[in-house]
Amino acid sequence: MGMGDFMLFPQMNSSRLLLKLDGIWNFALGSVDFDENCCSEPLNQCEKMYVPASYNDQKADARFRDHFGWVYYQTQFSLPALFDGRLVLRFCAVTHHCRVYLNGVKLMEHSGGFLPFECEIAHDLLRDGNLLSVAVDNRIDTTTLPVGNEYQQAMFGSGLPAFESVRKTEIKPQNYPNFDFFNYSGIHRSVWIYTTPKAYIDDITVTTEIEGADARVTVSAALSAGGSAAVTILDANDCEIARGSTDTPLIIKNATLWQPGAAYLYTAKVVYQSDCYLQKFGVRSVAVSGDKFLINGRPFYFKGFGKHEDSETLGRGINEAQNIRDLSLMKWMGANSFRTSHYPYSEEMLALCDEEGIVVIAETPAVGLNRNSYTKIAATHRQVICDMIARDKNHPSIVMWSLANEPDTEDENAYDYFAPLYTLAHDCDPQDRPVTTVVCNNNYIKDRTATAMDVICINRYYGWYIFGGDLDAAQQAMTAEMEYFRQFKKPLMMTEYGADAISGLHQNPPTMFSEEYQEAYYRCMNSVLDKYDFVIGEHAWNFADFQTVQGTMRADGNKKGIFTRDRRPKLAAHYFRTRWSAIPDFDYKK
């Protein structure tokens, strides 16, 4: 695929058929050496594994959880001879590197664990009982996103390889993540086969412009044989309200805007020869003006979380029931937004946010970048920015792109690295949304990128990693930092702040790791944020407890969740519910 060359999400309609290959697949652990025999013939002595899901936690066996290298998936399927058009095989996400074979023939190879890829299947390759094989490599290093360490310990881990000669031990090969979440791997999102006619719609882009009470809508399409396509705009009741063709502006009279907490979606029905696709979209504007973040021309205040795609048994696998639950809990708390920390989330989750009126900051998987990885990862980083925006450009819920999380932006090369990526993101996005990079440098005065972005986004842990247990010192430090950033006259958002709280641990007076300390921490930090008009939002870290690498600083994962991993509220959840219910989405800080 070329830069930003992406495909529409699979859809079944009057022109397209859709088959989902999710279910129980055969599975085998491999090694660091790729074995093509495991892709060209049925697996011997195989296990059963559910797809889509991580493979790590489905078995009561450390070999699966701690695996390093290749694994092999296989399933069989047959197709009725009903269609002579195109057949396309699509994977929504495989983490991190994979090779795909059909009946022993290699179809495609893909790197990057959080975005889709697909290819057309030749009809003469099919037979009755097709063997689909997927080899998946979970290894991470300084050339991958997210970044892994080489010859170093994992973040918060133990057992430096350098100890081998001193301790007289031999450490088995393993990943050393430079990020604080578990390196779940496998076929994480659905596998589809879909059909299109031979002349087909390859991509659709919808842009809107608010003109008084009306909206000007332009629908563009990439069409396999060129030309133009017919466009019909439908309202939320599927009533036709405008008709025309691609690349020709259409007017929606008295348009209903997509608003945070009050979603309204239109549909662009695109018809091209015998093909058809229905693309939902919203009418809304996003802009930065001075030190305000504007949605539909009004100053918006972000209330919500950093999150993870993380759940029991499924790991990082798509969990649509939990997505429903999570958005419901957000609304219960008065939250209006979250960031897709630290990778693009599933298209299903973004579509759900479109429907539910939840605001999203979409982030690339560029987490763990440091000065040693800049030169190695630049091309991959550019590709993933283009591909993420190409996939997600039509979602009204997305209001800002995040280029990276907590890179080393004190490095002298940081500005020269990120400035072109900032420009690239703006160039890729037909809606030209604001762009940021989320930073967390101890010496924020030396940061070279934060203030060059449209919005200053900072992660800060005074009262936890710095001045742990001393909220008075934490409050002083937070105030000093806000006073520093005030001079730039730009909007600033707290994209992470938090403290670990072990559910059920109570202390009076509050001490670290107690639920009381977590609540006191947030009260302290928010008392500072509320004093500054240029602070345009607060995202607590994290929505829920999540799994990490084993280490002395992590007791069964990261416990900074406002909810437990199984979504039970801690004290801080009730505090935030009271706070956020009293803070309006708009005009909080005029």
mmCIF file of N, CA and C in Angstrom, residues 425-494:
data_model
loop_
_atom_site.group_PDB
_atom_site.id
_atom_site.type_symbol
_atom_site.label_atom_id
_atom_site.label_comp_id
_atom_site.label_asym_id
_atom_site.label_seq_id
_atom_site.Cartn_x
_atom_site.Cartn_y
_atom_site.Cartn_z
ATOM 1 N N ALA A 425 0.675 15.367 9.003
ATOM 2 C CA ALA A 425 -0.659 15.067 9.522
ATOM 3 C C ALA A 425 -1.683 16.082 9.020
ATOM 4 N N HIS A 426 -1.303 17.354 9.014
ATOM 5 C CA HIS A 426 -2.220 18.367 8.477
ATOM 6 C C HIS A 426 -2.471 18.142 6.989
ATOM 7 N N ASP A 427 -1.431 17.803 6.254
ATOM 8 C CA ASP A 427 -1.574 17.591 4.810
ATOM 9 C C ASP A 427 -2.432 16.370 4.496
ATOM 10 N N CYS A 428 -2.341 15.325 5.337
ATOM 11 C CA CYS A 428 -3.091 14.085 5.084
ATOM 12 C C CYS A 428 -4.581 14.228 5.375
ATOM 13 N N ASP A 429 -4.936 15.126 6.269
ATOM 14 C CA ASP A 429 -6.301 15.175 6.780
ATOM 15 C C ASP A 429 -7.169 16.124 5.956
ATOM 16 N N PRO A 430 -8.167 15.624 5.256
ATOM 17 C CA PRO A 430 -9.045 16.506 4.478
ATOM 18 C C PRO A 430 -9.840 17.475 5.353
ATOM 19 N N GLN A 431 -10.001 17.143 6.641
ATOM 20 C CA GLN A 431 -10.688 18.049 7.563
ATOM 21 C C GLN A 431 -9.713 18.971 8.304
ATOM 22 N N ASP A 432 -8.415 18.745 8.151
ATOM 23 C CA ASP A 432 -7.387 19.594 8.760
ATOM 24 C C ASP A 432 -7.625 19.817 10.257
ATOM 25 N N ARG A 433 -7.781 18.714 10.980
ATOM 26 C CA ARG A 433 -7.966 18.793 12.427
ATOM 27 C C ARG A 433 -6.676 19.270 13.113
ATOM 28 N N PRO A 434 -6.780 19.763 14.350
ATOM 29 C CA PRO A 434 -5.577 20.091 15.128
ATOM 30 C C PRO A 434 -4.696 18.859 15.339
ATOM 31 N N VAL A 435 -3.407 19.114 15.532
ATOM 32 C CA VAL A 435 -2.406 18.059 15.698
ATOM 33 C C VAL A 435 -1.606 18.338 16.964
ATOM 34 N N THR A 436 -1.299 17.280 17.713
ATOM 35 C CA THR A 436 -0.513 17.436 18.935
ATOM 36 C C THR A 436 0.494 16.305 19.056
ATOM 37 N N THR A 437 1.416 16.450 19.989
ATOM 38 C CA THR A 437 2.288 15.378 20.451
ATOM 39 C C THR A 437 2.231 15.395 21.968
ATOM 40 N N VAL A 438 1.922 14.258 22.577
ATOM 41 C CA VAL A 438 1.765 14.185 24.031
ATOM 42 C C VAL A 438 3.141 13.999 24.665
ATOM 43 N N VAL A 439 3.533 14.934 25.536
ATOM 44 C CA VAL A 439 4.886 14.926 26.090
ATOM 45 C C VAL A 439 4.869 14.708 27.594
ATOM 46 N N CYS A 440 6.000 14.232 28.100
ATOM 47 C CA CYS A 440 6.165 14.030 29.544
ATOM 48 C C CYS A 440 7.647 14.107 29.864
ATOM 49 N N ASN A 441 8.187 15.316 29.855
ATOM 50 C CA ASN A 441 9.605 15.502 30.164
ATOM 51 C C ASN A 441 9.754 16.107 31.548
ATOM 52 N N ASN A 442 10.665 15.570 32.330
ATOM 53 C CA ASN A 442 10.886 16.114 33.665
ATOM 54 C C ASN A 442 11.335 17.571 33.607
ATOM 55 N N ASN A 443 12.155 17.909 32.618
ATOM 56 C CA ASN A 443 12.589 19.290 32.440
ATOM 57 C C ASN A 443 11.796 19.898 31.292
ATOM 58 N N TYR A 444 10.585 20.342 31.580
ATOM 59 C CA TYR A 444 9.696 20.815 30.525
ATOM 60 C C TYR A 444 10.215 22.080 29.857
ATOM 61 N N ILE A 445 11.095 22.813 30.504
ATOM 62 C CA ILE A 445 11.652 24.024 29.902
ATOM 63 C C ILE A 445 12.526 23.666 28.697
ATOM 64 N N LYS A 446 13.097 22.459 28.703
ATOM 65 C CA LYS A 446 13.951 22.034 27.597
ATOM 66 C C LYS A 446 13.181 21.324 26.489
ATOM 67 N N ASP A 447 11.876 21.152 26.672
ATOM 68 C CA ASP A 447 11.079 20.466 25.654
ATOM 69 C C ASP A 447 11.111 21.249 24.348
ATOM 70 N N ARG A 448 11.264 20.531 23.230
ATOM 71 C CA ARG A 448 11.446 21.176 21.926
ATOM 72 C C ARG A 448 10.240 21.038 21.000
ATOM 73 N N THR A 449 9.187 20.358 21.451
ATOM 74 C CA THR A 449 8.075 20.112 20.531
ATOM 75 C C THR A 449 6.713 20.543 21.045
ATOM 76 N N ALA A 450 6.485 20.483 22.344
ATOM 77 C CA ALA A 450 5.133 20.667 22.892
ATOM 78 C C ALA A 450 4.503 21.969 22.433
ATOM 79 N N THR A 451 5.265 23.058 22.513
ATOM 80 C CA THR A 451 4.697 24.365 22.200
ATOM 81 C C THR A 451 4.627 24.626 20.692
ATOM 82 N N ALA A 452 5.189 23.714 19.878
ATOM 83 C CA ALA A 452 5.105 23.852 18.421
ATOM 84 C C ALA A 452 3.841 23.202 17.872
ATOM 85 N N MET A 453 3.100 22.533 18.719
ATOM 86 C CA MET A 453 1.875 21.850 18.298
ATOM 87 C C MET A 453 0.677 22.791 18.409
ATOM 88 N N ASP A 454 -0.456 22.375 17.850
ATOM 89 C CA ASP A 454 -1.674 23.183 17.929
ATOM 90 C C ASP A 454 -2.208 23.252 19.350
ATOM 91 N N VAL A 455 -2.068 22.161 20.082
ATOM 92 C CA VAL A 455 -2.477 22.095 21.483
ATOM 93 C C VAL A 455 -1.315 21.509 22.272
ATOM 94 N N ILE A 456 -0.986 22.117 23.406
ATOM 95 C CA ILE A 456 0.049 21.575 24.294
ATOM 96 C C ILE A 456 -0.586 20.463 25.121
ATOM 97 N N CYS A 457 -0.109 19.240 24.967
ATOM 98 C CA CYS A 457 -0.641 18.102 25.718
ATOM 99 C C CYS A 457 0.460 17.523 26.587
ATOM 100 N N ILE A 458 0.230 17.485 27.898
ATOM 101 C CA ILE A 458 1.266 17.035 28.824
ATOM 102 C C ILE A 458 0.740 15.913 29.716
ATOM 103 N N ASN A 459 1.628 14.976 30.003
ATOM 104 C CA ASN A 459 1.407 13.948 31.014
ATOM 105 C C ASN A 459 2.257 14.319 32.220
ATOM 106 N N ARG A 460 1.655 14.382 33.406
ATOM 107 C CA ARG A 460 2.409 14.850 34.567
ATOM 108 C C ARG A 460 1.990 14.079 35.805
ATOM 109 N N TYR A 461 2.974 13.649 36.585
ATOM 110 C CA TYR A 461 2.729 12.784 37.738
ATOM 111 C C TYR A 461 3.362 13.321 39.021
ATOM 112 N N TYR A 462 3.297 14.645 39.218
ATOM 113 C CA TYR A 462 3.658 15.177 40.534
ATOM 114 C C TYR A 462 2.728 14.561 41.578
ATOM 115 N N GLY A 463 3.307 14.109 42.675
ATOM 116 C CA GLY A 463 2.514 13.443 43.702
ATOM 117 C C GLY A 463 2.531 11.935 43.560
ATOM 118 N N TRP A 464 3.170 11.451 42.454
ATOM 119 C CA TRP A 464 3.311 9.992 42.297
ATOM 120 C C TRP A 464 4.769 9.641 41.983
ATOM 121 N N TYR A 465 5.171 9.744 40.720
ATOM 122 C CA TYR A 465 6.560 9.434 40.382
ATOM 123 C C TYR A 465 7.519 10.532 40.856
ATOM 124 N N ILE A 466 7.027 11.750 40.930
ATOM 125 C CA ILE A 466 7.807 12.880 41.448
ATOM 126 C C ILE A 466 7.074 13.409 42.670
ATOM 127 N N PHE A 467 7.773 13.582 43.773
ATOM 128 C CA PHE A 467 7.174 13.999 45.046
ATOM 129 C C PHE A 467 6.083 13.026 45.487
ATOM 130 N N GLY A 468 6.337 11.725 45.314
ATOM 131 C CA GLY A 468 5.356 10.724 45.694
ATOM 132 C C GLY A 468 4.956 10.843 47.149
ATOM 133 N N GLY A 469 3.667 10.935 47.409
ATOM 134 C CA GLY A 469 3.145 11.018 48.763
ATOM 135 C C GLY A 469 3.093 12.419 49.335
ATOM 136 N N ASP A 470 3.671 13.400 48.645
ATOM 137 C CA ASP A 470 3.722 14.777 49.146
ATOM 138 C C ASP A 470 2.872 15.660 48.231
ATOM 139 N N LEU A 471 1.591 15.782 48.531
ATOM 140 C CA LEU A 471 0.693 16.533 47.668
ATOM 141 C C LEU A 471 0.921 18.034 47.770
ATOM 142 N N ASP A 472 1.468 18.505 48.872
ATOM 143 C CA ASP A 472 1.801 19.926 48.975
ATOM 144 C C ASP A 472 2.896 20.278 47.967
ATOM 145 N N ALA A 473 3.955 19.465 47.915
ATOM 146 C CA ALA A 473 5.020 19.698 46.933
ATOM 147 C C ALA A 473 4.485 19.527 45.516
ATOM 148 N N ALA A 474 3.610 18.546 45.325
ATOM 149 C CA ALA A 474 3.039 18.305 44.002
ATOM 150 C C ALA A 474 2.246 19.518 43.523
ATOM 151 N N GLN A 475 1.494 20.117 44.416
ATOM 152 C CA GLN A 475 0.703 21.291 44.051
ATOM 153 C C GLN A 475 1.601 22.469 43.681
ATOM 154 N N GLN A 476 2.672 22.653 44.416
ATOM 155 C CA GLN A 476 3.613 23.725 44.083
ATOM 156 C C GLN A 476 4.247 23.494 42.704
ATOM 157 N N ALA A 477 4.656 22.274 42.438
ATOM 158 C CA ALA A 477 5.308 21.961 41.167
ATOM 159 C C ALA A 477 4.344 22.126 39.995
ATOM 160 N N MET A 478 3.100 21.684 40.179
ATOM 161 C CA MET A 478 2.115 21.818 39.115
ATOM 162 C C MET A 478 1.816 23.284 38.823
ATOM 163 N N THR A 479 1.743 24.085 39.878
ATOM 164 C CA THR A 479 1.499 25.522 39.711
ATOM 165 C C THR A 479 2.645 26.176 38.953
ATOM 166 N N ALA A 480 3.874 25.837 39.302
ATOM 167 C CA ALA A 480 5.036 26.409 38.616
ATOM 168 C C ALA A 480 5.033 26.043 37.138
ATOM 169 N N GLU A 481 4.642 24.817 36.815
ATOM 170 C CA GLU A 481 4.608 24.403 35.412
ATOM 171 C C GLU A 481 3.522 25.147 34.649
ATOM 172 N N MET A 482 2.366 25.328 35.253
ATOM 173 C CA MET A 482 1.300 26.076 34.588
ATOM 174 C C MET A 482 1.709 27.530 34.365
ATOM 175 N N GLU A 483 2.405 28.103 35.319
ATOM 176 C CA GLU A 483 2.887 29.475 35.155
ATOM 177 C C GLU A 483 3.862 29.567 33.984
ATOM 178 N N TYR A 484 4.671 28.546 33.782
ATOM 179 C CA TYR A 484 5.600 28.532 32.654
ATOM 180 C C TYR A 484 4.848 28.471 31.327
ATOM 181 N N PHE A 485 3.857 27.571 31.219
ATOM 182 C CA PHE A 485 3.167 27.378 29.944
ATOM 183 C C PHE A 485 2.190 28.513 29.627
ATOM 184 N N ARG A 486 1.822 29.305 30.620
ATOM 185 C CA ARG A 486 0.896 30.411 30.391
ATOM 186 C C ARG A 486 1.406 31.362 29.299
ATOM 187 N N GLN A 487 2.729 31.572 29.236
ATOM 188 C CA GLN A 487 3.319 32.562 28.335
ATOM 189 C C GLN A 487 3.077 32.251 26.856
ATOM 190 N N PHE A 488 2.807 30.993 26.519
ATOM 191 C CA PHE A 488 2.703 30.610 25.105
ATOM 192 C C PHE A 488 1.331 30.906 24.510
ATOM 193 N N LYS A 489 0.369 31.224 25.367
ATOM 194 C CA LYS A 489 -0.970 31.626 24.915
ATOM 195 C C LYS A 489 -1.577 30.590 23.963
ATOM 196 N N LYS A 490 -1.396 29.339 24.315
ATOM 197 C CA LYS A 490 -1.955 28.220 23.558
ATOM 198 C C LYS A 490 -2.811 27.372 24.495
ATOM 199 N N PRO A 491 -3.766 26.643 23.935
ATOM 200 C CA PRO A 491 -4.531 25.719 24.786
ATOM 201 C C PRO A 491 -3.635 24.602 25.301
ATOM 202 N N LEU A 492 -3.834 24.240 26.556
ATOM 203 C CA LEU A 492 -3.068 23.158 27.185
ATOM 204 C C LEU A 492 -4.044 22.151 27.781
ATOM 205 N N MET A 493 -3.701 20.894 27.600
ATOM 206 C CA MET A 493 -4.550 19.828 28.115
ATOM 207 C C MET A 493 -3.722 18.843 28.919
ATOM 208 N N MET A 494 -4.246 18.423 30.057
ATOM 209 C CA MET A 494 -3.643 17.338 30.829
ATOM 210 C C MET A 494 -4.112 16.018 30.238
#
